[in-house]
Amino acid sequence: MLLVCGASQARDFRIGLITPPGHQWTLAAEAFAAAVARRYPGEHRVLVYPSRQLGTEAQMLQLLQTGALDFAILTVSELSNRLPRFGALYCPYLVANAAEGAQLLQSPEAGALLKNLPEDMGVVGAGYAMAGMRQILSREPLKEAAQLAGTKLRITPFAPVRDFYQLLGAAPTPMPLSSVFDALANGQINAIDMDMESIWKLRYYHYGDTLLLSNHMLFPAVGLMSARNWLRQPQALREALLALLREELDAVLGRYPELEQQWRTQLASTDLRLRPAGRAFFGPAIGEWRRAWYPHAPELTDLEAAVARLRAETRKKSQAEATAP
Ligand code: BEZ
């Protein structure tokens, strides 16, 4: 909608998401809208459309491309479906936990993936957010990876995750977030690949026996702006909007590691069995995934080097703190 306010043109921008109200990405979109309202009072507004009100992520990407939508916060999976190089971010055990994931997503190496989006994608990247690390919630007791063989396990619909579970012999079942609760409740699926926030807030734990605390994969999100609409805005405005969105995405990265711990503590107070698991749980599937995906996403080497550098910096910092007088 175009609103005309005196001499200046006021605009209503729209931002779309698949996540429900109360989810960290939706909170980030609302904080972005509030920041724009503070910066441009009575002039520009951002209207937030959560819970797939504007369609699936694939549909929102199309809306961004045509200029019918201004902004979106999407799972990186939607980009990786079109640009396999983003698959590198899903390498199992690329990072150890959400804190490392947040650092990696703020590194120049991860930034480079987003900076060079091909023109025909029709979007401009503002930055990354995330939904922390992936875990496995199972309706049945889960003690070893062999039990996943043949298990109908819900995944976000995209190739890197599908391949991981196929290598484990599971039956990966692609399904949007909005369908997961019913499918888990009625036994259409036996397990889900999910983040701690959704398991807690969307109450998936009600139907689980075991929560495998595997931290096996990072789950990044990306803030995008329509390139077509970007070009229509004066440079100062578009840069200000992107910077405001980036600030809120960074804030999600900053708070997620601690929030994840809180959700874990809350889940520990339920009837769920919490079972920590590391790379050894998944056996050769991790190396096999890397061998299969490296040719599609050679940027993985840069991300691995970034993680090694970040770990060395963290070690140096904690040594300096330990020896400080
Ligand atoms: C999922 O598909 O599992 C998902 C999507 C967005 C946010 C969190 C989880």
mmCIF file of N, CA, C and O in Angstrom, residues 8-102:
data_model
loop_
_atom_site.group_PDB
_atom_site.id
_atom_site.type_symbol
_atom_site.label_atom_id
_atom_site.label_comp_id
_atom_site.label_asym_id
_atom_site.label_seq_id
_atom_site.Cartn_x
_atom_site.Cartn_y
_atom_site.Cartn_z
ATOM 1 N N SER A 8 6.149 13.996 1.849
ATOM 2 C CA SER A 8 6.953 12.772 1.762
ATOM 3 C C SER A 8 6.053 11.565 1.521
ATOM 4 O O SER A 8 4.915 11.530 1.951
ATOM 5 N N GLN A 9 6.605 10.557 0.829
ATOM 6 C CA GLN A 9 5.841 9.356 0.545
ATOM 7 C C GLN A 9 6.057 8.338 1.644
ATOM 8 O O GLN A 9 7.189 7.951 1.908
ATOM 9 N N ALA A 10 4.963 7.912 2.259
ATOM 10 C CA ALA A 10 5.083 6.910 3.310
ATOM 11 C C ALA A 10 4.752 5.546 2.720
ATOM 12 O O ALA A 10 3.899 5.439 1.850
ATOM 13 N N ARG A 11 5.455 4.521 3.201
ATOM 14 C CA ARG A 11 5.203 3.181 2.654
ATOM 15 C C ARG A 11 4.943 2.172 3.745
ATOM 16 O O ARG A 11 5.526 2.242 4.826
ATOM 17 N N ASP A 12 4.065 1.239 3.431
ATOM 18 C CA ASP A 12 3.894 0.058 4.270
ATOM 19 C C ASP A 12 4.692 -1.063 3.628
ATOM 20 O O ASP A 12 4.385 -1.483 2.511
ATOM 21 N N PHE A 13 5.725 -1.517 4.334
ATOM 22 C CA PHE A 13 6.495 -2.674 3.854
ATOM 23 C C PHE A 13 5.930 -3.921 4.527
ATOM 24 O O PHE A 13 5.390 -3.847 5.626
ATOM 25 N N ARG A 14 6.088 -5.050 3.858
ATOM 26 C CA ARG A 14 5.583 -6.308 4.444
ATOM 27 C C ARG A 14 6.741 -7.283 4.639
ATOM 28 O O ARG A 14 7.613 -7.397 3.776
ATOM 29 N N ILE A 15 6.702 -7.963 5.783
ATOM 30 C CA ILE A 15 7.688 -9.032 6.023
ATOM 31 C C ILE A 15 6.940 -10.321 6.336
ATOM 32 O O ILE A 15 6.000 -10.319 7.137
ATOM 33 N N GLY A 16 7.335 -11.403 5.670
ATOM 34 C CA GLY A 16 6.642 -12.686 5.838
ATOM 35 C C GLY A 16 7.535 -13.743 6.470
ATOM 36 O O GLY A 16 8.757 -13.729 6.301
ATOM 37 N N LEU A 17 6.897 -14.649 7.216
ATOM 38 C CA LEU A 17 7.620 -15.764 7.851
ATOM 39 C C LEU A 17 6.696 -16.976 7.945
ATOM 40 O O LEU A 17 5.464 -16.809 7.933
ATOM 41 N N ILE A 18 7.289 -18.154 8.124
ATOM 42 C CA ILE A 18 6.448 -19.336 8.374
ATOM 43 C C ILE A 18 6.283 -19.584 9.871
ATOM 44 O O ILE A 18 5.441 -20.362 10.279
ATOM 45 N N THR A 19 7.117 -18.935 10.691
ATOM 46 C CA THR A 19 7.088 -19.245 12.130
ATOM 47 C C THR A 19 5.897 -18.565 12.811
ATOM 48 O O THR A 19 5.461 -17.494 12.389
ATOM 49 N N PRO A 20 5.401 -19.190 13.892
ATOM 50 C CA PRO A 20 4.214 -18.632 14.567
ATOM 51 C C PRO A 20 4.571 -17.461 15.483
ATOM 52 O O PRO A 20 5.750 -17.232 15.770
ATOM 53 N N PRO A 21 3.563 -16.746 15.981
ATOM 54 C CA PRO A 21 3.830 -15.689 16.960
ATOM 55 C C PRO A 21 4.581 -16.281 18.155
ATOM 56 O O PRO A 21 4.351 -17.428 18.534
ATOM 57 N N GLY A 22 5.499 -15.507 18.712
ATOM 58 C CA GLY A 22 6.252 -15.979 19.888
ATOM 59 C C GLY A 22 7.548 -16.682 19.533
ATOM 60 O O GLY A 22 8.433 -16.819 20.375
ATOM 61 N N HIS A 23 7.690 -17.135 18.281
ATOM 62 C CA HIS A 23 8.948 -17.759 17.850
ATOM 63 C C HIS A 23 10.008 -16.658 17.701
ATOM 64 O O HIS A 23 9.683 -15.518 17.357
ATOM 65 N N GLN A 24 11.265 -17.020 17.941
ATOM 66 C CA GLN A 24 12.338 -16.014 17.894
ATOM 67 C C GLN A 24 12.406 -15.258 16.557
ATOM 68 O O GLN A 24 12.713 -14.072 16.532
ATOM 69 N N TRP A 25 12.124 -15.927 15.457
ATOM 70 C CA TRP A 25 12.197 -15.221 14.162
ATOM 71 C C TRP A 25 11.052 -14.223 14.055
ATOM 72 O O TRP A 25 11.212 -13.126 13.522
ATOM 73 N N THR A 26 9.892 -14.622 14.557
ATOM 74 C CA THR A 26 8.748 -13.710 14.498
ATOM 75 C C THR A 26 9.007 -12.517 15.420
ATOM 76 O O THR A 26 8.701 -11.362 15.064
ATOM 77 N N LEU A 27 9.603 -12.787 16.591
ATOM 78 C CA LEU A 27 9.934 -11.686 17.507
ATOM 79 C C LEU A 27 10.928 -10.729 16.832
ATOM 80 O O LEU A 27 10.833 -9.514 16.997
ATOM 81 N N ALA A 28 11.856 -11.292 16.072
ATOM 82 C CA ALA A 28 12.833 -10.446 15.368
ATOM 83 C C ALA A 28 12.131 -9.568 14.329
ATOM 84 O O ALA A 28 12.445 -8.381 14.184
ATOM 85 N N ALA A 29 11.161 -10.154 13.617
ATOM 86 C CA ALA A 29 10.423 -9.373 12.599
ATOM 87 C C ALA A 29 9.630 -8.260 13.289
ATOM 88 O O ALA A 29 9.571 -7.119 12.792
ATOM 89 N N GLU A 30 9.052 -8.564 14.442
ATOM 90 C CA GLU A 30 8.281 -7.535 15.171
ATOM 91 C C GLU A 30 9.207 -6.435 15.693
ATOM 92 O O GLU A 30 8.859 -5.249 15.665
ATOM 93 N N ALA A 31 10.391 -6.846 16.154
ATOM 94 C CA ALA A 31 11.356 -5.847 16.642
ATOM 95 C C ALA A 31 11.834 -4.968 15.480
ATOM 96 O O ALA A 31 12.055 -3.756 15.646
ATOM 97 N N PHE A 32 11.981 -5.568 14.306
ATOM 98 C CA PHE A 32 12.362 -4.807 13.105
ATOM 99 C C PHE A 32 11.272 -3.770 12.799
ATOM 100 O O PHE A 32 11.562 -2.585 12.558
ATOM 101 N N ALA A 33 10.007 -4.213 12.851
ATOM 102 C CA ALA A 33 8.882 -3.295 12.581
ATOM 103 C C ALA A 33 8.900 -2.145 13.594
ATOM 104 O O ALA A 33 8.700 -0.972 13.225
ATOM 105 N N ALA A 34 9.178 -2.464 14.859
ATOM 106 C CA ALA A 34 9.194 -1.418 15.896
ATOM 107 C C ALA A 34 10.355 -0.443 15.652
ATOM 108 O O ALA A 34 10.211 0.775 15.823
ATOM 109 N N ALA A 35 11.503 -1.004 15.216
ATOM 110 C CA ALA A 35 12.671 -0.139 14.968
ATOM 111 C C ALA A 35 12.403 0.802 13.792
ATOM 112 O O ALA A 35 12.780 1.983 13.827
ATOM 113 N N VAL A 36 11.721 0.291 12.759
ATOM 114 C CA VAL A 36 11.401 1.143 11.597
ATOM 115 C C VAL A 36 10.410 2.231 12.033
ATOM 116 O O VAL A 36 10.535 3.404 11.650
ATOM 117 N N ALA A 37 9.439 1.858 12.864
ATOM 118 C CA ALA A 37 8.452 2.852 13.336
ATOM 119 C C ALA A 37 9.146 3.947 14.154
ATOM 120 O O ALA A 37 8.781 5.122 14.063
ATOM 121 N N ARG A 38 10.164 3.549 14.935
ATOM 122 C CA ARG A 38 10.894 4.566 15.729
ATOM 123 C C ARG A 38 11.722 5.468 14.825
ATOM 124 O O ARG A 38 11.787 6.665 15.016
ATOM 125 N N ARG A 39 12.348 4.867 13.815
ATOM 126 C CA ARG A 39 13.231 5.641 12.935
ATOM 127 C C ARG A 39 12.431 6.547 11.979
ATOM 128 O O ARG A 39 12.860 7.644 11.646
ATOM 129 N N TYR A 40 11.257 6.075 11.540
ATOM 130 C CA TYR A 40 10.470 6.835 10.552
ATOM 131 C C TYR A 40 9.051 7.053 11.070
ATOM 132 O O TYR A 40 8.089 6.569 10.453
ATOM 133 N N PRO A 41 8.879 7.752 12.204
ATOM 134 C CA PRO A 41 7.541 7.870 12.802
ATOM 135 C C PRO A 41 6.567 8.557 11.837
ATOM 136 O O PRO A 41 6.906 9.578 11.237
ATOM 137 N N GLY A 42 5.389 7.962 11.681
ATOM 138 C CA GLY A 42 4.360 8.533 10.804
ATOM 139 C C GLY A 42 4.712 8.449 9.329
ATOM 140 O O GLY A 42 4.000 8.971 8.484
ATOM 141 N N GLU A 43 5.820 7.785 9.007
ATOM 142 C CA GLU A 43 6.244 7.737 7.603
ATOM 143 C C GLU A 43 6.204 6.298 7.098
ATOM 144 O O GLU A 43 5.228 5.888 6.470
ATOM 145 N N HIS A 44 7.205 5.501 7.446
ATOM 146 C CA HIS A 44 7.222 4.119 6.959
ATOM 147 C C HIS A 44 6.814 3.148 8.058
ATOM 148 O O HIS A 44 7.119 3.369 9.231
ATOM 149 N N ARG A 45 6.143 2.078 7.627
ATOM 150 C CA ARG A 45 5.763 1.030 8.586
ATOM 151 C C ARG A 45 6.159 -0.322 8.016
ATOM 152 O O ARG A 45 6.214 -0.493 6.801
ATOM 153 N N VAL A 46 6.371 -1.291 8.907
ATOM 154 C CA VAL A 46 6.571 -2.670 8.470
ATOM 155 C C VAL A 46 5.454 -3.500 9.080
ATOM 156 O O VAL A 46 5.239 -3.462 10.299
ATOM 157 N N LEU A 47 4.722 -4.221 8.237
ATOM 158 C CA LEU A 47 3.650 -5.092 8.715
ATOM 159 C C LEU A 47 4.166 -6.526 8.713
ATOM 160 O O LEU A 47 4.778 -6.966 7.730
ATOM 161 N N VAL A 48 3.926 -7.227 9.819
ATOM 162 C CA VAL A 48 4.495 -8.570 9.991
ATOM 163 C C VAL A 48 3.426 -9.624 9.709
ATOM 164 O O VAL A 48 2.329 -9.566 10.265
ATOM 165 N N TYR A 49 3.778 -10.601 8.856
ATOM 166 C CA TYR A 49 2.855 -11.698 8.491
ATOM 167 C C TYR A 49 3.487 -13.030 8.879
ATOM 168 O O TYR A 49 4.238 -13.625 8.112
ATOM 169 N N PRO A 50 3.224 -13.516 10.103
ATOM 170 C CA PRO A 50 3.811 -14.797 10.530
ATOM 171 C C PRO A 50 2.967 -15.990 10.060
ATOM 172 O O PRO A 50 1.974 -15.821 9.329
ATOM 173 N N SER A 51 3.333 -17.180 10.487
ATOM 174 C CA SER A 51 2.529 -18.406 10.347
ATOM 175 C C SER A 51 2.084 -18.696 8.914
ATOM 176 O O SER A 51 0.945 -19.091 8.682
ATOM 177 N N ARG A 52 2.937 -18.458 7.953
ATOM 178 C CA ARG A 52 2.617 -18.781 6.536
ATOM 179 C C ARG A 52 1.422 -18.029 6.006
ATOM 180 O O ARG A 52 0.764 -18.492 5.066
ATOM 181 N N GLN A 53 1.086 -16.877 6.596
ATOM 182 C CA GLN A 53 -0.072 -16.129 6.079
ATOM 183 C C GLN A 53 0.127 -15.748 4.616
ATOM 184 O O GLN A 53 -0.829 -15.595 3.877
ATOM 185 N N LEU A 54 1.391 -15.572 4.203
ATOM 186 C CA LEU A 54 1.653 -15.204 2.804
ATOM 187 C C LEU A 54 2.085 -16.403 1.971
ATOM 188 O O LEU A 54 2.489 -16.252 0.830
ATOM 189 N N GLY A 55 2.000 -17.593 2.559
ATOM 190 C CA GLY A 55 2.317 -18.803 1.795
ATOM 191 C C GLY A 55 3.528 -19.537 2.346
ATOM 192 O O GLY A 55 4.080 -19.183 3.385
ATOM 193 N N THR A 56 3.921 -20.571 1.628
ATOM 194 C CA THR A 56 5.094 -21.357 2.011
ATOM 195 C C THR A 56 6.351 -20.519 1.758
ATOM 196 O O THR A 56 6.290 -19.458 1.113
ATOM 197 N N GLU A 57 7.482 -21.037 2.194
ATOM 198 C CA GLU A 57 8.729 -20.301 1.944
ATOM 199 C C GLU A 57 9.004 -20.195 0.436
ATOM 200 O O GLU A 57 9.456 -19.162 -0.036
ATOM 201 N N ALA A 58 8.699 -21.248 -0.305
ATOM 202 C CA ALA A 58 8.923 -21.205 -1.762
ATOM 203 C C ALA A 58 8.038 -20.109 -2.375
ATOM 204 O O ALA A 58 8.481 -19.343 -3.245
ATOM 205 N N GLN A 59 6.801 -20.025 -1.897
ATOM 206 C CA GLN A 59 5.903 -18.985 -2.427
ATOM 207 C C GLN A 59 6.379 -17.590 -2.020
ATOM 208 O O GLN A 59 6.332 -16.656 -2.822
ATOM 209 N N MET A 60 6.865 -17.469 -0.780
ATOM 210 C CA MET A 60 7.353 -16.142 -0.355
ATOM 211 C C MET A 60 8.579 -15.718 -1.151
ATOM 212 O O MET A 60 8.741 -14.540 -1.464
ATOM 213 N N LEU A 61 9.429 -16.702 -1.476
ATOM 214 C CA LEU A 61 10.599 -16.366 -2.292
ATOM 215 C C LEU A 61 10.143 -15.820 -3.652
ATOM 216 O O LEU A 61 10.684 -14.843 -4.167
ATOM 217 N N GLN A 62 9.103 -16.444 -4.213
ATOM 218 C CA GLN A 62 8.577 -15.944 -5.491
ATOM 219 C C GLN A 62 7.997 -14.537 -5.334
ATOM 220 O O GLN A 62 8.182 -13.673 -6.192
ATOM 221 N N LEU A 63 7.296 -14.301 -4.224
ATOM 222 C CA LEU A 63 6.722 -12.969 -3.986
ATOM 223 C C LEU A 63 7.832 -11.921 -3.875
ATOM 224 O O LEU A 63 7.699 -10.802 -4.376
ATOM 225 N N LEU A 64 8.936 -12.313 -3.218
ATOM 226 C CA LEU A 64 10.069 -11.380 -3.119
ATOM 227 C C LEU A 64 10.612 -11.084 -4.517
ATOM 228 O O LEU A 64 10.947 -9.948 -4.855
ATOM 229 N N GLN A 65 10.673 -12.137 -5.336
ATOM 230 C CA GLN A 65 11.253 -11.966 -6.680
ATOM 231 C C GLN A 65 10.407 -11.028 -7.539
ATOM 232 O O GLN A 65 10.929 -10.236 -8.308
ATOM 233 N N THR A 66 9.072 -11.120 -7.374
ATOM 234 C CA THR A 66 8.206 -10.261 -8.195
ATOM 235 C C THR A 66 8.010 -8.884 -7.569
ATOM 236 O O THR A 66 7.424 -8.000 -8.176
ATOM 237 N N GLY A 67 8.436 -8.719 -6.320
ATOM 238 C CA GLY A 67 8.248 -7.429 -5.640
ATOM 239 C C GLY A 67 6.915 -7.337 -4.915
ATOM 240 O O GLY A 67 6.571 -6.289 -4.373
ATOM 241 N N ALA A 68 6.148 -8.450 -4.858
ATOM 242 C CA ALA A 68 4.867 -8.431 -4.141
ATOM 243 C C ALA A 68 5.074 -8.540 -2.631
ATOM 244 O O ALA A 68 4.139 -8.350 -1.856
ATOM 245 N N LEU A 69 6.288 -8.865 -2.220
ATOM 246 C CA LEU A 69 6.650 -8.918 -0.792
ATOM 247 C C LEU A 69 7.991 -8.197 -0.658
ATOM 248 O O LEU A 69 8.842 -8.296 -1.548
ATOM 249 N N ASP A 70 8.160 -7.453 0.441
ATOM 250 C CA ASP A 70 9.386 -6.660 0.589
ATOM 251 C C ASP A 70 10.497 -7.417 1.310
ATOM 252 O O ASP A 70 11.659 -7.363 0.908
ATOM 253 N N PHE A 71 10.106 -8.072 2.438
ATOM 254 C CA PHE A 71 11.105 -8.747 3.274
ATOM 255 C C PHE A 71 10.603 -10.122 3.684
ATOM 256 O O PHE A 71 9.391 -10.339 3.762
ATOM 257 N N ALA A 72 11.530 -11.000 4.016
ATOM 258 C CA ALA A 72 11.152 -12.300 4.611
ATOM 259 C C ALA A 72 12.312 -12.799 5.453
ATOM 260 O O ALA A 72 13.473 -12.448 5.202
ATOM 261 N N ILE A 73 11.963 -13.565 6.481
ATOM 262 C CA ILE A 73 12.993 -14.335 7.200
ATOM 263 C C ILE A 73 12.670 -15.799 6.900
ATOM 264 O O ILE A 73 11.588 -16.283 7.245
ATOM 265 N N LEU A 74 13.579 -16.442 6.194
ATOM 266 C CA LEU A 74 13.322 -17.805 5.693
ATOM 267 C C LEU A 74 14.395 -18.761 6.190
ATOM 268 O O LEU A 74 15.518 -18.349 6.487
ATOM 269 N N THR A 75 14.061 -20.038 6.243
ATOM 270 C CA THR A 75 15.107 -21.029 6.499
ATOM 271 C C THR A 75 16.098 -20.966 5.328
ATOM 272 O O THR A 75 15.691 -20.708 4.187
ATOM 273 N N VAL A 76 17.360 -21.227 5.625
ATOM 274 C CA VAL A 76 18.345 -21.221 4.535
ATOM 275 C C VAL A 76 18.041 -22.358 3.553
ATOM 276 O O VAL A 76 18.438 -22.334 2.394
ATOM 277 N N SER A 77 17.246 -23.343 4.030
ATOM 278 C CA SER A 77 16.916 -24.472 3.147
ATOM 279 C C SER A 77 16.298 -23.995 1.838
ATOM 280 O O SER A 77 16.548 -24.562 0.781
ATOM 281 N N GLU A 78 15.503 -22.940 1.917
ATOM 282 C CA GLU A 78 14.839 -22.478 0.702
ATOM 283 C C GLU A 78 15.873 -21.970 -0.311
ATOM 284 O O GLU A 78 15.718 -22.159 -1.514
ATOM 285 N N LEU A 79 16.936 -21.330 0.194
ATOM 286 C CA LEU A 79 18.005 -20.899 -0.713
ATOM 287 C C LEU A 79 18.802 -22.108 -1.194
ATOM 288 O O LEU A 79 19.185 -22.187 -2.359
ATOM 289 N N SER A 80 19.027 -23.053 -0.261
ATOM 290 C CA SER A 80 19.889 -24.178 -0.633
ATOM 291 C C SER A 80 19.199 -25.079 -1.649
ATOM 292 O O SER A 80 19.856 -25.786 -2.404
ATOM 293 N N ASN A 81 17.855 -25.047 -1.679
ATOM 294 C CA ASN A 81 17.149 -25.801 -2.718
ATOM 295 C C ASN A 81 17.509 -25.269 -4.099
ATOM 296 O O ASN A 81 17.474 -25.998 -5.079
ATOM 297 N N ARG A 82 17.822 -23.959 -4.171
ATOM 298 C CA ARG A 82 18.179 -23.373 -5.478
ATOM 299 C C ARG A 82 19.681 -23.209 -5.656
ATOM 300 O O ARG A 82 20.185 -23.225 -6.766
ATOM 301 N N LEU A 83 20.385 -22.986 -4.547
ATOM 302 C CA LEU A 83 21.835 -22.781 -4.604
ATOM 303 C C LEU A 83 22.504 -23.797 -3.679
ATOM 304 O O LEU A 83 22.622 -23.564 -2.477
ATOM 305 N N PRO A 84 22.947 -24.935 -4.223
ATOM 306 C CA PRO A 84 23.458 -26.024 -3.382
ATOM 307 C C PRO A 84 24.591 -25.600 -2.459
ATOM 308 O O PRO A 84 24.829 -26.235 -1.438
ATOM 309 N N ARG A 85 25.315 -24.508 -2.793
ATOM 310 C CA ARG A 85 26.452 -24.129 -1.935
ATOM 311 C C ARG A 85 26.007 -23.876 -0.496
ATOM 312 O O ARG A 85 26.778 -24.053 0.434
ATOM 313 N N PHE A 86 24.742 -23.454 -0.304
ATOM 314 C CA PHE A 86 24.256 -23.231 1.056
ATOM 315 C C PHE A 86 24.154 -24.541 1.843
ATOM 316 O O PHE A 86 24.044 -24.520 3.061
ATOM 317 N N GLY A 87 24.175 -25.662 1.116
ATOM 318 C CA GLY A 87 24.149 -26.970 1.780
ATOM 319 C C GLY A 87 25.329 -27.134 2.743
ATOM 320 O O GLY A 87 25.245 -27.876 3.727
ATOM 321 N N ALA A 88 26.433 -26.401 2.479
ATOM 322 C CA ALA A 88 27.625 -26.515 3.338
ATOM 323 C C ALA A 88 27.293 -26.177 4.792
ATOM 324 O O ALA A 88 27.885 -26.734 5.720
ATOM 325 N N LEU A 89 26.338 -25.256 4.980
ATOM 326 C CA LEU A 89 25.991 -24.850 6.357
ATOM 327 C C LEU A 89 25.344 -25.981 7.146
ATOM 328 O O LEU A 89 25.216 -25.906 8.361
ATOM 329 N N TYR A 90 24.884 -27.030 6.435
ATOM 330 C CA TYR A 90 24.198 -28.151 7.104
ATOM 331 C C TYR A 90 25.095 -29.354 7.311
ATOM 332 O O TYR A 90 24.601 -30.428 7.653
ATOM 333 N N CYS A 91 26.390 -29.178 7.101
ATOM 334 C CA CYS A 91 27.297 -30.309 7.300
ATOM 335 C C CYS A 91 27.164 -30.790 8.755
ATOM 336 O O CYS A 91 27.341 -29.998 9.692
ATOM 337 N N PRO A 92 26.853 -32.068 8.975
ATOM 338 C CA PRO A 92 26.721 -32.551 10.353
ATOM 339 C C PRO A 92 27.994 -32.283 11.150
ATOM 340 O O PRO A 92 29.099 -32.538 10.679
ATOM 341 N N TYR A 93 27.816 -31.760 12.332
ATOM 342 C CA TYR A 93 28.898 -31.440 13.269
ATOM 343 C C TYR A 93 29.923 -30.448 12.695
ATOM 344 O O TYR A 93 31.072 -30.418 13.112
ATOM 345 N N LEU A 94 29.474 -29.607 11.778
ATOM 346 C CA LEU A 94 30.322 -28.484 11.342
ATOM 347 C C LEU A 94 30.617 -27.599 12.554
ATOM 348 O O LEU A 94 31.738 -27.114 12.738
ATOM 349 N N VAL A 95 29.604 -27.361 13.375
ATOM 350 C CA VAL A 95 29.803 -26.627 14.637
ATOM 351 C C VAL A 95 29.334 -27.531 15.772
ATOM 352 O O VAL A 95 28.529 -28.440 15.563
ATOM 353 N N ALA A 96 29.851 -27.243 16.987
ATOM 354 C CA ALA A 96 29.552 -28.119 18.124
ATOM 355 C C ALA A 96 28.268 -27.730 18.836
ATOM 356 O O ALA A 96 27.628 -28.566 19.466
ATOM 357 N N ASN A 97 27.917 -26.453 18.762
ATOM 358 C CA ASN A 97 26.749 -25.988 19.519
ATOM 359 C C ASN A 97 26.261 -24.654 18.955
ATOM 360 O O ASN A 97 26.864 -24.106 18.018
ATOM 361 N N ALA A 98 25.191 -24.124 19.568
ATOM 362 C CA ALA A 98 24.577 -22.903 19.026
ATOM 363 C C ALA A 98 25.510 -21.695 19.142
ATOM 364 O O ALA A 98 25.490 -20.813 18.275
ATOM 365 N N ALA A 99 26.343 -21.670 20.189
ATOM 366 C CA ALA A 99 27.259 -20.526 20.339
ATOM 367 C C ALA A 99 28.253 -20.501 19.176
ATOM 368 O O ALA A 99 28.499 -19.449 18.565
ATOM 369 N N GLU A 100 28.786 -21.671 18.835
ATOM 370 C CA GLU A 100 29.707 -21.732 17.684
ATOM 371 C C GLU A 100 28.974 -21.431 16.385
ATOM 372 O O GLU A 100 29.511 -20.792 15.488
ATOM 373 N N GLY A 101 27.725 -21.913 16.311
ATOM 374 C CA GLY A 101 26.915 -21.657 15.111
ATOM 375 C C GLY A 101 26.712 -20.165 14.905
ATOM 376 O O GLY A 101 26.837 -19.650 13.782
ATOM 377 N N ALA A 102 26.419 -19.451 15.998
ATOM 378 C CA ALA A 102 26.194 -18.007 15.905
ATOM 379 C C ALA A 102 27.464 -17.307 15.430
ATOM 380 O O ALA A 102 27.426 -16.425 14.559
#
